[in-house]
mmCIF file of C-alpha atoms in Angstrom:
data_model
loop_
_atom_site.group_PDB
_atom_site.id
_atom_site.type_symbol
_atom_site.label_atom_id
_atom_site.label_comp_id
_atom_site.label_asym_id
_atom_site.label_seq_id
_atom_site.Cartn_x
_atom_site.Cartn_y
_atom_site.Cartn_z
ATOM 1 C CA MET A 1 -101.470 -71.690 2.832
ATOM 2 C CA LEU A 2 -105.079 -71.066 2.110
ATOM 3 C CA GLU A 3 -104.091 -67.265 1.087
ATOM 4 C CA LEU A 4 -101.582 -67.973 -1.035
ATOM 5 C CA LEU A 5 -103.862 -70.714 -2.881
ATOM 6 C CA LYS A 6 -106.553 -68.033 -3.550
ATOM 7 C CA PHE A 7 -103.958 -65.525 -4.736
ATOM 8 C CA GLU A 8 -102.313 -68.163 -7.136
ATOM 9 C CA TYR A 9 -105.770 -69.175 -8.402
ATOM 10 C CA TYR A 10 -107.072 -65.794 -8.808
ATOM 11 C CA ARG A 11 -103.908 -64.865 -10.783
ATOM 12 C CA LEU A 12 -104.417 -67.983 -12.996
ATOM 13 C CA LEU A 13 -108.387 -67.209 -13.572
ATOM 14 C CA LYS A 14 -107.352 -63.643 -14.649
ATOM 15 C CA CYS A 15 -104.823 -64.652 -17.204
ATOM 16 C CA LYS A 16 -106.500 -64.648 -20.808
ATOM 17 C CA VAL A 17 -103.929 -67.412 -21.778
ATOM 18 C CA ILE A 18 -105.391 -70.041 -19.572
ATOM 19 C CA TRP A 19 -108.784 -69.155 -21.282
ATOM 20 C CA VAL A 20 -107.254 -69.532 -24.866
ATOM 21 C CA MET A 21 -105.704 -72.855 -23.883
ATOM 22 C CA ALA A 22 -108.698 -74.342 -22.347
ATOM 23 C CA ALA A 23 -110.548 -73.556 -25.810
ATOM 24 C CA LEU A 24 -107.987 -75.174 -27.898
ATOM 25 C CA ALA A 25 -108.105 -78.288 -25.299
ATOM 26 C CA ALA A 26 -111.948 -78.397 -25.935
ATOM 27 C CA LEU A 27 -111.790 -77.777 -29.684
ATOM 28 C CA ALA A 28 -108.670 -80.208 -30.527
ATOM 29 C CA PRO A 29 -110.499 -83.462 -29.911
ATOM 30 C CA LEU A 30 -113.832 -82.460 -31.365
ATOM 31 C CA LEU A 31 -111.802 -81.452 -34.619
ATOM 32 C CA VAL A 32 -110.298 -85.123 -34.322
ATOM 33 C CA ALA A 33 -113.905 -86.828 -33.880
ATOM 34 C CA ILE A 34 -115.097 -84.413 -36.788
ATOM 35 C CA ALA A 35 -112.257 -85.765 -39.283
ATOM 36 C CA ILE A 36 -112.517 -89.364 -38.119
ATOM 37 C CA ARG A 37 -116.552 -88.891 -39.203
ATOM 38 C CA LEU A 38 -115.469 -87.236 -42.572
ATOM 39 C CA LEU A 39 -113.265 -89.977 -43.394
ATOM 40 C CA LEU A 40 -115.154 -92.948 -42.458
ATOM 41 C CA VAL A 41 -118.498 -91.948 -43.352
ATOM 42 C CA ASN A 42 -119.160 -88.564 -45.112
ATOM 43 C CA LEU A 43 -116.491 -89.118 -47.950
ATOM 44 C CA GLY A 44 -117.726 -92.648 -48.553
ATOM 45 C CA ASP A 45 -121.259 -91.578 -48.558
ATOM 46 C CA ILE A 46 -122.354 -94.219 -46.136
ATOM 47 C CA GLU A 47 -123.957 -94.625 -42.605
ATOM 48 C CA ILE A 48 -122.335 -95.499 -39.564
ATOM 49 C CA ASP A 49 -124.351 -98.656 -39.352
ATOM 50 C CA ASP A 50 -123.112 -99.585 -42.711
ATOM 51 C CA LEU A 51 -119.566 -99.747 -40.919
ATOM 52 C CA ASN A 52 -120.639 -102.775 -38.556
ATOM 53 C CA LEU A 53 -118.570 -101.374 -35.879
ATOM 54 C CA THR A 54 -118.035 -103.610 -32.979
ATOM 55 C CA HIS A 55 -117.753 -102.624 -29.486
ATOM 56 C CA SER A 56 -114.154 -103.036 -29.856
ATOM 57 C CA ASN A 57 -113.767 -100.871 -32.793
ATOM 58 C CA VAL A 58 -115.982 -98.158 -30.993
ATOM 59 C CA ARG A 59 -113.636 -98.255 -28.173
ATOM 60 C CA PHE A 60 -110.672 -97.701 -30.043
ATOM 61 C CA LEU A 61 -112.105 -94.892 -31.844
ATOM 62 C CA ASN A 62 -113.203 -93.495 -28.368
ATOM 63 C CA TRP A 63 -109.634 -94.272 -27.133
ATOM 64 C CA TYR A 64 -108.040 -92.914 -30.200
ATOM 65 C CA VAL A 65 -109.954 -89.272 -29.955
ATOM 66 C CA ILE A 66 -108.846 -88.780 -25.911
ATOM 67 C CA SER A 67 -105.669 -90.418 -25.506
ATOM 68 C CA TYR A 68 -103.713 -87.855 -27.356
ATOM 69 C CA PHE A 69 -104.461 -85.293 -24.440
ATOM 70 C CA TYR A 70 -100.979 -87.004 -23.302
ATOM 71 C CA GLU A 71 -99.084 -85.864 -26.168
ATOM 72 C CA ARG A 72 -100.431 -82.130 -26.677
ATOM 73 C CA ILE A 73 -100.905 -81.184 -22.908
ATOM 74 C CA PRO A 74 -97.312 -81.080 -22.402
ATOM 75 C CA LEU A 75 -96.006 -78.759 -24.675
ATOM 76 C CA ALA A 76 -98.651 -76.350 -23.586
ATOM 77 C CA ILE A 77 -97.498 -76.419 -19.811
ATOM 78 C CA ALA A 78 -94.105 -76.335 -21.149
ATOM 79 C CA LEU A 79 -94.723 -73.145 -22.726
ATOM 80 C CA PHE A 80 -96.916 -71.443 -20.069
ATOM 81 C CA THR A 81 -95.514 -72.447 -16.534
ATOM 82 C CA PRO A 82 -92.379 -70.999 -16.954
ATOM 83 C CA LEU A 83 -93.895 -67.683 -18.197
ATOM 84 C CA PHE A 84 -96.361 -67.642 -15.594
ATOM 85 C CA VAL A 85 -94.420 -68.467 -12.475
ATOM 86 C CA GLY A 86 -91.388 -66.606 -13.851
ATOM 87 C CA ARG A 87 -93.502 -63.431 -13.003
ATOM 88 C CA ASP A 88 -93.463 -64.132 -9.580
ATOM 89 C CA TYR A 89 -89.660 -63.091 -9.497
ATOM 90 C CA LYS A 90 -90.046 -60.187 -12.181
ATOM 91 C CA ASP A 91 -93.127 -58.682 -10.269
ATOM 92 C CA GLY A 92 -91.396 -59.386 -6.962
ATOM 93 C CA PHE A 93 -94.807 -61.520 -5.652
ATOM 94 C CA ILE A 94 -92.193 -64.204 -3.961
ATOM 95 C CA ARG A 95 -90.443 -61.492 -2.098
ATOM 96 C CA ASN A 96 -93.533 -60.059 -1.047
ATOM 97 C CA LYS A 97 -95.052 -63.475 0.063
ATOM 98 C CA ILE A 98 -91.837 -63.867 2.320
ATOM 99 C CA THR A 99 -92.460 -60.409 3.902
ATOM 100 C CA ALA A 100 -96.092 -61.059 4.708
ATOM 101 C CA GLY A 101 -94.834 -64.046 6.848
ATOM 102 C CA HIS A 102 -95.568 -66.882 4.654
ATOM 103 C CA THR A 103 -92.839 -69.848 4.611
ATOM 104 C CA ARG A 104 -90.849 -71.082 2.053
ATOM 105 C CA ILE A 105 -92.668 -74.507 1.964
ATOM 106 C CA GLU A 106 -96.167 -72.719 1.644
ATOM 107 C CA ILE A 107 -95.036 -70.714 -1.110
ATOM 108 C CA PHE A 108 -93.443 -73.467 -3.029
ATOM 109 C CA SER A 109 -96.269 -75.741 -2.179
ATOM 110 C CA ALA A 110 -99.068 -73.276 -3.634
ATOM 111 C CA VAL A 111 -97.388 -72.855 -6.877
ATOM 112 C CA VAL A 112 -96.982 -76.331 -7.630
ATOM 113 C CA ILE A 113 -100.361 -77.407 -6.543
ATOM 114 C CA THR A 114 -101.467 -74.326 -8.584
ATOM 115 C CA GLU A 115 -99.586 -75.700 -11.843
ATOM 116 C CA VAL A 116 -100.953 -79.218 -11.089
ATOM 117 C CA SER A 117 -104.052 -78.110 -11.006
ATOM 118 C CA LEU A 118 -104.046 -76.458 -14.397
ATOM 119 C CA THR A 119 -102.438 -79.468 -15.932
ATOM 120 C CA VAL A 120 -105.374 -81.706 -14.650
ATOM 121 C CA ALA A 121 -108.167 -79.148 -15.921
ATOM 122 C CA LEU A 122 -106.686 -78.985 -19.359
ATOM 123 C CA SER A 123 -106.564 -82.707 -19.574
ATOM 124 C CA LEU A 124 -110.108 -83.130 -18.336
ATOM 125 C CA ILE A 125 -111.518 -80.706 -20.887
ATOM 126 C CA TYR A 126 -109.694 -82.535 -23.783
ATOM 127 C CA ILE A 127 -111.121 -85.902 -22.360
ATOM 128 C CA ILE A 128 -114.602 -84.684 -22.180
ATOM 129 C CA PHE A 129 -114.934 -82.682 -25.258
ATOM 130 C CA GLY A 130 -113.344 -85.732 -26.876
ATOM 131 C CA LEU A 131 -116.325 -88.178 -25.613
ATOM 132 C CA ILE A 132 -118.872 -85.340 -26.445
ATOM 133 C CA GLY A 133 -117.275 -85.555 -29.930
ATOM 134 C CA MET A 134 -117.689 -89.021 -30.274
ATOM 135 C CA ALA A 135 -121.463 -88.787 -29.082
ATOM 136 C CA CYS A 136 -121.914 -86.015 -31.411
ATOM 137 C CA THR A 137 -120.468 -87.680 -34.532
ATOM 138 C CA GLY A 138 -122.519 -90.712 -34.131
ATOM 139 C CA PHE A 139 -119.932 -93.249 -33.066
ATOM 140 C CA GLY A 140 -121.029 -93.438 -29.574
ATOM 141 C CA VAL A 141 -119.291 -93.260 -26.295
ATOM 142 C CA ASP A 142 -118.159 -96.572 -24.817
ATOM 143 C CA LEU A 143 -115.660 -96.454 -22.276
ATOM 144 C CA ASN A 144 -115.431 -100.266 -21.614
ATOM 145 C CA HIS A 145 -117.290 -100.105 -18.464
ATOM 146 C CA GLY A 146 -114.930 -97.189 -16.929
ATOM 147 C CA GLU A 147 -111.715 -99.399 -17.498
ATOM 148 C CA MET A 148 -110.724 -96.726 -20.121
ATOM 149 C CA LEU A 149 -110.799 -94.045 -17.559
ATOM 150 C CA GLY A 150 -108.344 -96.169 -15.526
ATOM 151 C CA ARG A 151 -105.904 -95.705 -18.290
ATOM 152 C CA ALA A 152 -106.498 -92.160 -18.587
ATOM 153 C CA ALA A 153 -105.600 -91.441 -15.110
ATOM 154 C CA THR A 154 -102.624 -93.387 -15.147
ATOM 155 C CA MET A 155 -101.458 -90.950 -18.327
ATOM 156 C CA LEU A 156 -102.805 -88.037 -16.222
ATOM 157 C CA LEU A 157 -100.848 -89.311 -13.307
ATOM 158 C CA SER A 158 -97.606 -89.081 -15.375
ATOM 159 C CA LEU A 159 -98.310 -85.671 -16.727
ATOM 160 C CA VAL A 160 -98.856 -84.613 -13.109
ATOM 161 C CA ALA A 161 -95.534 -85.423 -12.444
ATOM 162 C CA THR A 162 -94.106 -83.382 -15.442
ATOM 163 C CA SER A 163 -96.074 -80.506 -14.360
ATOM 164 C CA VAL A 164 -94.370 -80.678 -10.815
ATOM 165 C CA LEU A 165 -91.010 -80.932 -12.532
ATOM 166 C CA PHE A 166 -91.703 -77.680 -14.703
ATOM 167 C CA ALA A 167 -93.110 -75.686 -11.652
ATOM 168 C CA VAL A 168 -89.978 -76.752 -9.842
ATOM 169 C CA ILE A 169 -87.651 -75.566 -12.402
ATOM 170 C CA SER A 170 -89.615 -72.220 -12.918
ATOM 171 C CA LEU A 171 -89.315 -71.723 -8.969
ATOM 172 C CA LEU A 172 -85.373 -72.384 -9.277
ATOM 173 C CA ILE A 173 -84.242 -70.217 -12.373
ATOM 174 C CA LYS A 174 -85.157 -66.762 -12.389
ATOM 175 C CA SER A 175 -84.926 -66.561 -16.326
ATOM 176 C CA ARG A 176 -88.254 -67.029 -17.830
ATOM 177 C CA ALA A 177 -86.503 -67.510 -21.208
ATOM 178 C CA GLY A 178 -83.890 -70.218 -20.061
ATOM 179 C CA THR A 179 -86.616 -71.922 -17.943
ATOM 180 C CA THR A 180 -88.903 -71.966 -21.104
ATOM 181 C CA VAL A 181 -85.858 -73.223 -23.217
ATOM 182 C CA ILE A 182 -85.149 -76.134 -20.796
ATOM 183 C CA CYS A 183 -89.008 -77.174 -20.343
ATOM 184 C CA ILE A 184 -89.427 -77.488 -24.095
ATOM 185 C CA ALA A 185 -86.132 -78.990 -24.680
ATOM 186 C CA PHE A 186 -87.410 -81.463 -22.170
ATOM 187 C CA ILE A 187 -90.572 -82.130 -23.976
ATOM 188 C CA PHE A 188 -88.963 -82.609 -27.286
ATOM 189 C CA SER A 189 -86.416 -84.855 -26.000
ATOM 190 C CA LEU A 190 -89.060 -87.128 -24.688
ATOM 191 C CA GLY A 191 -89.322 -88.904 -28.438
ATOM 192 C CA LEU A 192 -85.794 -89.832 -28.007
ATOM 193 C CA PHE A 193 -86.172 -91.585 -24.746
ATOM 194 C CA SER A 194 -89.512 -92.872 -25.658
ATOM 195 C CA MET A 195 -87.923 -94.405 -28.503
ATOM 196 C CA LEU A 196 -84.916 -96.037 -26.536
ATOM 197 C CA SER A 197 -87.493 -97.191 -23.818
ATOM 198 C CA THR A 198 -89.549 -98.759 -25.973
ATOM 199 C CA ASN A 199 -87.287 -100.432 -28.341
ATOM 200 C CA PHE A 200 -85.019 -101.512 -25.199
ATOM 201 C CA SER A 201 -87.867 -102.741 -23.144
ATOM 202 C CA TYR A 202 -86.707 -106.405 -23.670
ATOM 203 C CA THR A 203 -84.502 -108.572 -21.148
ATOM 204 C CA HIS A 204 -81.875 -110.885 -21.805
ATOM 205 C CA LYS A 205 -84.032 -113.619 -20.996
ATOM 206 C CA MET A 206 -86.720 -112.364 -23.406
ATOM 207 C CA ILE A 207 -83.755 -112.568 -25.825
ATOM 208 C CA ASP A 208 -82.701 -116.284 -24.680
ATOM 209 C CA GLU A 209 -86.121 -117.529 -25.006
ATOM 210 C CA TYR A 210 -86.721 -115.959 -28.733
ATOM 211 C CA GLU A 211 -83.360 -117.538 -29.543
ATOM 212 C CA ASP A 212 -84.935 -120.870 -28.526
ATOM 213 C CA ILE A 213 -87.856 -119.996 -30.753
ATOM 214 C CA TYR A 214 -85.713 -119.007 -33.609
ATOM 215 C CA ASN A 215 -83.753 -122.185 -33.488
ATOM 216 C CA ASP A 216 -86.778 -124.731 -33.409
ATOM 217 C CA ALA A 217 -87.968 -122.839 -36.200
ATOM 218 C CA VAL A 218 -84.597 -123.334 -38.415
ATOM 219 C CA GLU A 219 -85.009 -126.779 -37.400
ATOM 220 C CA ASP A 220 -88.727 -127.157 -38.503
ATOM 221 C CA TYR A 221 -88.436 -125.354 -41.758
ATOM 222 C CA PHE A 222 -84.911 -125.510 -43.054
ATOM 223 C CA GLY A 223 -83.467 -128.835 -41.475
ATOM 224 C CA GLY A 224 -81.548 -127.262 -38.720
ATOM 225 C CA PHE A 225 -77.777 -126.221 -38.804
ATOM 226 C CA ASP A 226 -76.764 -129.713 -39.681
ATOM 227 C CA GLY A 227 -75.823 -128.874 -43.530
ATOM 228 C CA ASN A 228 -78.863 -129.755 -44.927
ATOM 229 C CA SER A 229 -80.324 -126.357 -45.623
ATOM 230 C CA MET A 230 -79.342 -123.732 -47.650
ATOM 231 C CA TYR A 231 -79.379 -121.347 -44.813
ATOM 232 C CA TYR A 232 -76.833 -123.554 -42.888
ATOM 233 C CA GLY A 233 -73.903 -121.355 -41.810
ATOM 234 C CA GLU A 234 -75.356 -118.081 -42.554
ATOM 235 C CA VAL A 235 -78.269 -118.576 -40.049
ATOM 236 C CA ASP A 236 -76.306 -119.997 -37.588
ATOM 237 C CA ALA A 237 -73.196 -117.863 -37.644
ATOM 238 C CA GLU A 238 -75.474 -114.437 -37.901
ATOM 239 C CA PHE A 239 -77.702 -114.653 -34.512
ATOM 240 C CA ASP A 240 -74.962 -112.947 -32.141
ATOM 241 C CA LYS A 241 -77.323 -111.783 -29.290
ATOM 242 C CA ASP A 242 -74.390 -110.943 -27.375
ATOM 243 C CA SER A 243 -73.542 -108.103 -29.689
ATOM 244 C CA TYR A 244 -76.826 -107.027 -29.620
ATOM 245 C CA PHE A 245 -76.926 -105.850 -26.107
ATOM 246 C CA ASN A 246 -74.961 -102.671 -26.914
ATOM 247 C CA ALA A 247 -74.613 -99.050 -25.589
ATOM 248 C CA GLY A 248 -78.287 -98.510 -26.690
ATOM 249 C CA TRP A 249 -79.490 -101.185 -24.283
ATOM 250 C CA TYR A 250 -77.527 -100.205 -21.339
ATOM 251 C CA ILE A 251 -79.084 -96.685 -21.684
ATOM 252 C CA GLY A 252 -82.356 -97.213 -23.127
ATOM 253 C CA HIS A 253 -83.271 -100.275 -20.628
ATOM 254 C CA PRO A 254 -82.795 -98.340 -17.233
ATOM 255 C CA ILE A 255 -84.870 -95.459 -18.786
ATOM 256 C CA PHE A 256 -87.885 -97.923 -19.343
ATOM 257 C CA VAL A 257 -87.321 -99.329 -15.721
ATOM 258 C CA LEU A 258 -86.968 -96.188 -13.975
ATOM 259 C CA THR A 259 -89.181 -93.557 -15.916
ATOM 260 C CA ASN A 260 -92.374 -93.328 -17.959
ATOM 261 C CA ALA A 261 -90.742 -92.329 -21.165
ATOM 262 C CA SER A 262 -92.564 -95.373 -22.920
ATOM 263 C CA LEU A 263 -95.953 -94.574 -21.538
ATOM 264 C CA GLY A 264 -97.123 -92.689 -24.640
ATOM 265 C CA ASP A 265 -96.102 -95.421 -27.236
ATOM 266 C CA GLU A 266 -97.670 -98.019 -25.150
ATOM 267 C CA PHE A 267 -100.668 -96.358 -23.961
ATOM 268 C CA VAL A 268 -101.672 -93.503 -26.738
ATOM 269 C CA ALA A 269 -103.689 -95.097 -29.594
ATOM 270 C CA ASN A 270 -101.784 -95.589 -32.947
ATOM 271 C CA PHE A 271 -101.930 -97.991 -35.715
ATOM 272 C CA SER A 272 -98.510 -99.389 -35.041
ATOM 273 C CA ASN A 273 -99.209 -100.373 -31.538
ATOM 274 C CA ILE A 274 -102.543 -102.006 -32.490
ATOM 275 C CA PHE A 275 -100.908 -103.966 -35.464
ATOM 276 C CA MET A 276 -98.229 -105.263 -33.062
ATOM 277 C CA ALA A 277 -100.960 -106.191 -30.023
ATOM 278 C CA GLY A 278 -102.827 -108.831 -32.465
ATOM 279 C CA ASP A 279 -103.626 -110.104 -35.925
ATOM 280 C CA ILE A 280 -104.400 -107.827 -38.814
ATOM 281 C CA GLU A 281 -108.167 -108.145 -38.594
ATOM 282 C CA ASP A 282 -107.368 -106.500 -34.816
ATOM 283 C CA LEU A 283 -106.310 -103.304 -36.208
ATOM 284 C CA PHE A 284 -109.030 -101.237 -35.152
ATOM 285 C CA SER A 285 -109.415 -103.006 -31.837
ATOM 286 C CA TYR A 286 -109.229 -101.686 -28.486
ATOM 287 C CA PRO A 287 -106.337 -103.809 -27.354
ATOM 288 C CA ASP A 288 -106.457 -105.611 -23.949
ATOM 289 C CA LYS A 289 -102.709 -106.175 -23.596
ATOM 290 C CA ILE A 290 -99.250 -104.319 -24.404
ATOM 291 C CA ALA A 291 -96.796 -105.801 -26.975
ATOM 292 C CA ARG A 292 -93.220 -105.565 -25.933
ATOM 293 C CA THR A 293 -91.846 -107.414 -28.683
ATOM 294 C CA SER A 294 -90.160 -104.596 -30.907
ATOM 295 C CA PHE A 295 -87.020 -107.078 -31.091
ATOM 296 C CA VAL A 296 -89.217 -109.162 -32.780
ATOM 297 C CA SER A 297 -90.554 -107.121 -35.470
ATOM 298 C CA SER A 298 -87.914 -104.337 -35.706
ATOM 299 C CA TYR A 299 -84.495 -106.411 -35.080
ATOM 300 C CA MET A 300 -84.813 -109.775 -36.444
ATOM 301 C CA THR A 301 -82.861 -109.020 -39.291
ATOM 302 C CA LEU A 302 -80.256 -107.670 -37.463
ATOM 303 C CA LEU A 303 -80.386 -110.718 -34.807
ATOM 304 C CA SER A 304 -80.278 -113.513 -37.403
ATOM 305 C CA GLY A 305 -79.410 -111.998 -40.767
ATOM 306 C CA ASN A 306 -82.699 -113.735 -41.885
ATOM 307 C CA ASN A 307 -86.616 -112.619 -41.521
ATOM 308 C CA MET A 308 -87.668 -115.551 -39.817
ATOM 309 C CA GLY A 309 -90.766 -113.893 -38.568
ATOM 310 C CA TYR A 310 -92.897 -115.492 -41.216
ATOM 311 C CA PHE A 311 -92.041 -118.948 -39.740
ATOM 312 C CA ILE A 312 -92.564 -117.970 -36.146
ATOM 313 C CA SER A 313 -95.996 -118.456 -34.737
ATOM 314 C CA GLN A 314 -97.829 -115.798 -32.853
ATOM 315 C CA ASP A 315 -98.523 -118.395 -29.906
ATOM 316 C CA ASP A 316 -94.602 -119.009 -29.515
ATOM 317 C CA ILE A 317 -94.058 -115.145 -29.189
ATOM 318 C CA GLU A 318 -96.855 -114.927 -26.691
ATOM 319 C CA ASP A 319 -95.340 -117.362 -24.471
ATOM 320 C CA ILE A 320 -92.200 -115.083 -24.229
ATOM 321 C CA GLU A 321 -92.340 -114.104 -20.633
ATOM 322 C CA GLY A 322 -92.761 -110.420 -20.426
ATOM 323 C CA ALA A 323 -93.356 -110.133 -24.273
ATOM 324 C CA TYR A 324 -97.200 -109.182 -23.778
ATOM 325 C CA VAL A 325 -98.399 -106.998 -20.700
ATOM 326 C CA ASP A 326 -101.913 -106.528 -19.406
ATOM 327 C CA TYR A 327 -103.120 -103.060 -19.309
ATOM 328 C CA GLU A 328 -103.499 -103.615 -15.384
ATOM 329 C CA VAL A 329 -100.209 -104.356 -14.346
ATOM 330 C CA ALA A 330 -98.695 -101.758 -16.602
ATOM 331 C CA GLU A 331 -100.884 -99.040 -15.101
ATOM 332 C CA LEU A 332 -99.799 -99.967 -11.565
ATOM 333 C CA GLN A 333 -96.001 -99.862 -12.857
ATOM 334 C CA TYR A 334 -96.410 -96.771 -14.284
ATOM 335 C CA ASN A 335 -98.508 -95.085 -11.313
ATOM 336 C CA LEU A 336 -96.025 -96.136 -9.020
ATOM 337 C CA LYS A 337 -93.171 -94.660 -11.072
ATOM 338 C CA SER A 338 -95.148 -91.472 -11.493
ATOM 339 C CA VAL A 339 -95.773 -91.136 -7.957
ATOM 340 C CA LEU A 340 -92.055 -91.811 -7.020
ATOM 341 C CA TRP A 341 -90.815 -89.213 -9.466
ATOM 342 C CA VAL A 342 -93.327 -86.579 -7.991
ATOM 343 C CA ALA A 343 -91.766 -87.232 -4.883
ATOM 344 C CA VAL A 344 -88.137 -86.837 -6.213
ATOM 345 C CA TYR A 345 -89.193 -83.472 -7.970
ATOM 346 C CA PHE A 346 -90.950 -81.955 -5.154
ATOM 347 C CA CYS A 347 -88.821 -82.868 -2.188
ATOM 348 C CA GLY A 348 -85.481 -82.297 -4.227
ATOM 349 C CA GLY A 349 -86.834 -79.055 -5.675
ATOM 350 C CA TYR A 350 -87.663 -77.796 -2.276
ATOM 351 C CA ALA A 351 -84.440 -78.738 -0.879
ATOM 352 C CA LEU A 352 -82.940 -76.151 -3.355
ATOM 353 C CA PHE A 353 -85.526 -74.000 -3.136
ATOM 354 C CA ARG A 354 -85.397 -73.383 0.684
ATOM 355 C CA LYS A 355 -81.813 -72.368 0.164
ATOM 356 C CA LYS A 356 -82.036 -70.030 -2.822
ATOM 357 C CA ASN A 357 -81.401 -66.582 -2.565
ATOM 358 C CA ILE A 358 -84.775 -64.951 -3.203
ATOM 359 C CA PHE A 359 -83.873 -61.182 -2.561
#
């Protein structure tokens, strides 16, 4: 096994594409940090101190720069892994390894470990150079006492699961072109899976609790459903939560529960998530909770026929169980799912690989 790992790492380090990927992983976050500096400081002809950035603002900028490794690294490994591992069949490496007396589990494990190592290395390069960029541009490095590294570790573990999947697919399918297409299709389909899982992260109980809040708001502001309001009838009749739990929910919610498809939307820093996580003054603040309330902001009109959001207090929404989740809780959930899928990919892949006709 050790000999196989040495061979795989030697092949990896001799590949020029690897060094290009590493250079890009270092350059990308540096350019983002410089771009932020230009936008916030240089173009405005002011000093960083004039921005009066809080610790939360600095943490957000740090996370904004480094968290995008989760978005950029997967496409790189989707392109590289099938082409690199596929050479084992093209050049006869796997056949030679079997002939040399190595077992299939050793061959399988060595390839998976090598590809996972590459994913981890590229991600760490991205994160490290992102922090270097923040330090060099004057914003400073603030990892929220190390808590930010925990969020990054959760995202990295999810990428490890993806890397295992790509390695397994590449070992099972001899066609490098076909494997590459499958892996790239998987990456581009993540946007759809993410949208479904994030938008349908709510439960029936959350909708029931929101309906109660909605009805109370109608009662308080429009006189309820007793005919005293011009909204009577229209509001009462068009709140149809049963029809809202349609095919999208029955597809999206299981994806949310069973996979990490929603991880990018909930963890990677972007302005929409920050806006949903608090008031407008917290737009550039490092969030401490995840807002799973997309049904409030995105689907309110579908639920009621009226935008009642202006009349429903944020405190009421926060009282809905599951609407806001601590990152520590989400990290545990995502980590457990990542470990589960690594086990499924590895064990299921090996079960097929051990029966595969290599010769």
